[in-house]
Structure formats: structure tokens, C-alpha cells
Amino acid sequence: MLYRIFPIFVGMSEYKERMSKSNITDLKTVRLSEDADSVVLLDQTQLPEKEVYLSLSNAEDIWDAIYKLKVRGAPAIGVAAAYGIYVCSKQIGAAGFDDFYQEFKRIKDYLASSRPTAVNLVAALNRMEKVVLDNRQEDIPALVRLLHDESVAIREEDAAACRRIGENCLALLKPGMGLLTHCNAGHLAVSEYGTALAPVYLGQERGYNFRVFADETRPLLQGARLTAYELQRSGVDVTLICDNMASSVMQKGWVQAVIVGCDRVAMNGDVANKIGTSGVAILARHYGIPFYVLGPTSTIDKQCPDGKSIVIEERAPEEVSEMWYAHRMAPRDVKIFNPAFDVTPHELITAIITEKGVAYPPFTDSLSD
Ligand code: MRU
């Protein structure tokens, strides 16, 4: 085992005690270790049963943690990659700038290959590379210090953006509303209060008494394992539903707004997010429910004109046929298609809410401001 694991055995009483804590930010999704020699991640594949932190200090383990969704959610992946390349840069034994940069670039391209759809991963790594290239006159220890500062800045900016996104969305919501969300765009996916769940947490602090419906989000169950977990842990009224129940709860009049996160926003307002999001948007349009996409401006890809240009990650068939089941639930050798994301066309989106404000259609105008 290349990384150190700190397992926490969780018995029922400890689990209940943990779930009665109200402050979700007690959980540190991704951070640097005290000595800044490793990236410490809350292993999200072990939630909700176990809170296990991994301490990773080489590029292979960081790549693996991102690929296997031990850390996931677009902004959290960006922060993990930024911390990761800083930690790896400390270990580069280069004599001069050219040798340092050659190795830095190799690690950067490697980490960038772990997941293709979320723009935040490449955007964070590009920021880190810019620091190196803009400071080539510095010696290696100074460069490493600057990389540390940049990785911390990426995390801090993310945390600050979340709160503003929450405030901007909360202004559109009313106390007592039923909200439906898909996948997990909360604290576990980002820093602090998350993106799509930020208005829920702020509303909770201010007595809004929202009722949240969390889609379970097949096949990796981020809604069941993570969204239901973090909202319940924070005392929010959350009801878990299977993905195919969204229409039913909307038809009953229980949902007044849909709030989702995003992995890449194209300049025309098309949005890539967790597979199934576009279906929820179609349902919301049918039932006349506003469909809000929440994310930091770092998720808007200025190089991406529309959803057709977004690369959609395809993942292993076993995630559909057997993962999470006690035994296999599909015939051997059946063909399986497992796209991790889909694109919601801009026509179905009521507004895209960032830390800067609320962008309404036409998005080609509002997103370029
Ligand atoms: O595959 P995941 O779990 O990384 O997908 C996450 C999502 O689709 C989130 O909605 C998105 O990254 C926004 S997180 C603030």
C-alpha cells in the first residue's frame, strides 16, 4: 500500500453521535497535511458508513484517488490536483529551471488525464503551471513556495465563492420550499457549503425549513451516499428518492425548484453535470419548475462554445452491473453504456448562479459579462 490509511471503525452509537453533529464543515474534504508533505482526503467511496482519511504524497496515488472518486465533485478535484502537484513538486530533485519544469509538466499532464469532464481539474493545474512559467527567474525552493501559495489560494477562492453562490440563490427561494437536487454538489464536492447545497445550508441557518429531495444518482449513488449523508448530518429535512421517482414527487407538487451543480459550463449556457441531470431538467420544464444550475465562475469554460464540444467521461461497465450490489445484477457480457455526465441544453435552464450573480438567458450575453 503506497498511501497511509487511518481507518475509523464506526459502531452504531458512534455513527449516531456523528450524525447528530450539526456542523458539516467539521469534515475536511481535502486539505494539506500539517507538514504540507501530503494531500489529506476524506475517502468518499467509504461514506456514509466510515469516515476514513487518506494521506497521499505521490502522483500515482493522487491520480488514482481522483479517478476512483475518493475525491470528487468538480471544485474539489481542482483543489486536490493543485495541492497534489504542489506536494509532488517538493519532491522534484532538479538542478535548474528546465529540469524542474520538464518534470512538473509531466506530472501536470498525468494528473490532468485522471478525469476529462470537469473543467476545474485542468483549470487548477493550468494556474499552477502559470506560476512556474511566470517565475522562471526564481530558484527552485522559491518556486515551490509560490506553488504552495497558489494551491492555498485556489482552495480559499473556492470556499469564498461557495458562500456567495449560496446567498445569490437563496434570494430566489422562499421559506418552506421543496427543493430537488441530483448527485452531490455540497460540502463534500467543494469547500465549505458546496455549490448547489449552499443555499440549503444558509437557509437552514436562517430558519427557511426547506424540504430537500435527493436523487440517489445511479450508478455511483452520490445522492444516496453523500448528499443524503451530509444533509442529514446537518439536520436538514432530506428525503432520498430513486432517480426514476423525480417525476412522481414533482407531479405531487412537492418540488418548487431544482438546484444542481455543474462540471463544465459552455459559453452558450449548455451545462455538463452528472448523468441524469438533463432528464431532471426536462421533467422540471414539463412541470413548470425553475431549474437552477449553481457553480463558481471557474467552472465556466471560455474556450468551450457549446455542449457538443464537451468530452463526456465514460466509465467501467462494472459500475452499472455489480458495484454496490451484493451480487451481479446484469447478465454476463451484456453490453453496457456508462457515461458519467450529460449535457443539459441551455433552453432548459432557468438561471446559472455563480459567485458573481444570477445569469439569465440569453446566456451568450449574460455569461460573457
Ligand atoms: O462524478 P462526480 O461525483 O465527480 O460528479 C459530480 C457532479 O456531477 C457535481 O454535480 C459537480 O461536480 C458539481 S460539484 C460542486
PDB file of C-alpha atoms and ligand atoms in Angstrom, residues 69 72-75 115 183-185 189-190 195 222 261-263 273-274 341, ligand 1:
ATOM      1  CA  LEU A  69     -13.849   9.227  -6.930  1.00  0.00           C
ATOM      2  CA  ARG A  72     -14.914  14.004  -6.459  1.00  0.00           C
ATOM      3  CA  GLY A  73     -17.034  16.992  -7.406  1.00  0.00           C
ATOM      4  CA  ALA A  74     -15.609  19.476  -9.889  1.00  0.00           C
ATOM      5  CA  PRO A  75     -14.153  22.106  -7.490  1.00  0.00           C
ATOM      6  CA  ARG A 115     -10.934  12.712 -15.377  1.00  0.00           C
ATOM      7  CA  CYS A 183     -25.743  13.961  -7.463  1.00  0.00           C
ATOM      8  CA  ASN A 184     -23.735  15.765  -4.785  1.00  0.00           C
ATOM      9  CA  ALA A 185     -22.760  19.399  -5.092  1.00  0.00           C
ATOM     10  CA  ALA A 189     -17.806  18.198  -3.518  1.00  0.00           C
ATOM     11  CA  VAL A 190     -16.320  21.588  -2.841  1.00  0.00           C
ATOM     12  CA  THR A 195     -22.494  24.999  -4.622  1.00  0.00           C
ATOM     13  CA  GLN A 222     -23.546  10.178  -4.882  1.00  0.00           C
ATOM     14  CA  GLY A 261     -24.115  21.748  -9.650  1.00  0.00           C
ATOM     15  CA  CYS A 262     -22.048  21.722 -12.837  1.00  0.00           C
ATOM     16  CA  ASP A 263     -18.805  20.274 -14.159  1.00  0.00           C
ATOM     17  CA  ASN A 273     -23.248  17.705 -14.961  1.00  0.00           C
ATOM     18  CA  LYS A 274     -23.773  14.227 -13.502  1.00  0.00           C
ATOM     19  CA  PHE A 341     -22.121  13.057 -17.289  1.00  0.00           C
TER      20      PHE A 341
HETATM   21  O1  MRU B   1     -18.632  12.160 -10.823  1.00  0.00           O
HETATM   22  P1  MRU B   1     -18.705  13.206  -9.741  1.00  0.00           P
HETATM   23  O2  MRU B   1     -19.253  12.688  -8.466  1.00  0.00           O
HETATM   24  O3  MRU B   1     -17.413  13.939  -9.587  1.00  0.00           O
HETATM   25  O4  MRU B   1     -19.769  14.245 -10.315  1.00  0.00           O
HETATM   26  C1  MRU B   1     -20.052  15.379  -9.561  1.00  0.00           C
HETATM   27  C2  MRU B   1     -21.111  16.240 -10.149  1.00  0.00           C
HETATM   28  O5  MRU B   1     -21.659  15.975 -11.204  1.00  0.00           O
HETATM   29  C3  MRU B   1     -21.388  17.516  -9.430  1.00  0.00           C
HETATM   30  O6  MRU B   1     -22.720  17.899  -9.604  1.00  0.00           O
HETATM   31  C4  MRU B   1     -20.478  18.606  -9.977  1.00  0.00           C
HETATM   32  O7  MRU B   1     -19.151  18.181  -9.994  1.00  0.00           O
HETATM   33  C5  MRU B   1     -20.586  19.857  -9.196  1.00  0.00           C
HETATM   34  S1  MRU B   1     -19.834  19.731  -7.628  1.00  0.00           S
HETATM   35  C6  MRU B   1     -19.994  21.225  -6.904  1.00  0.00           C
END
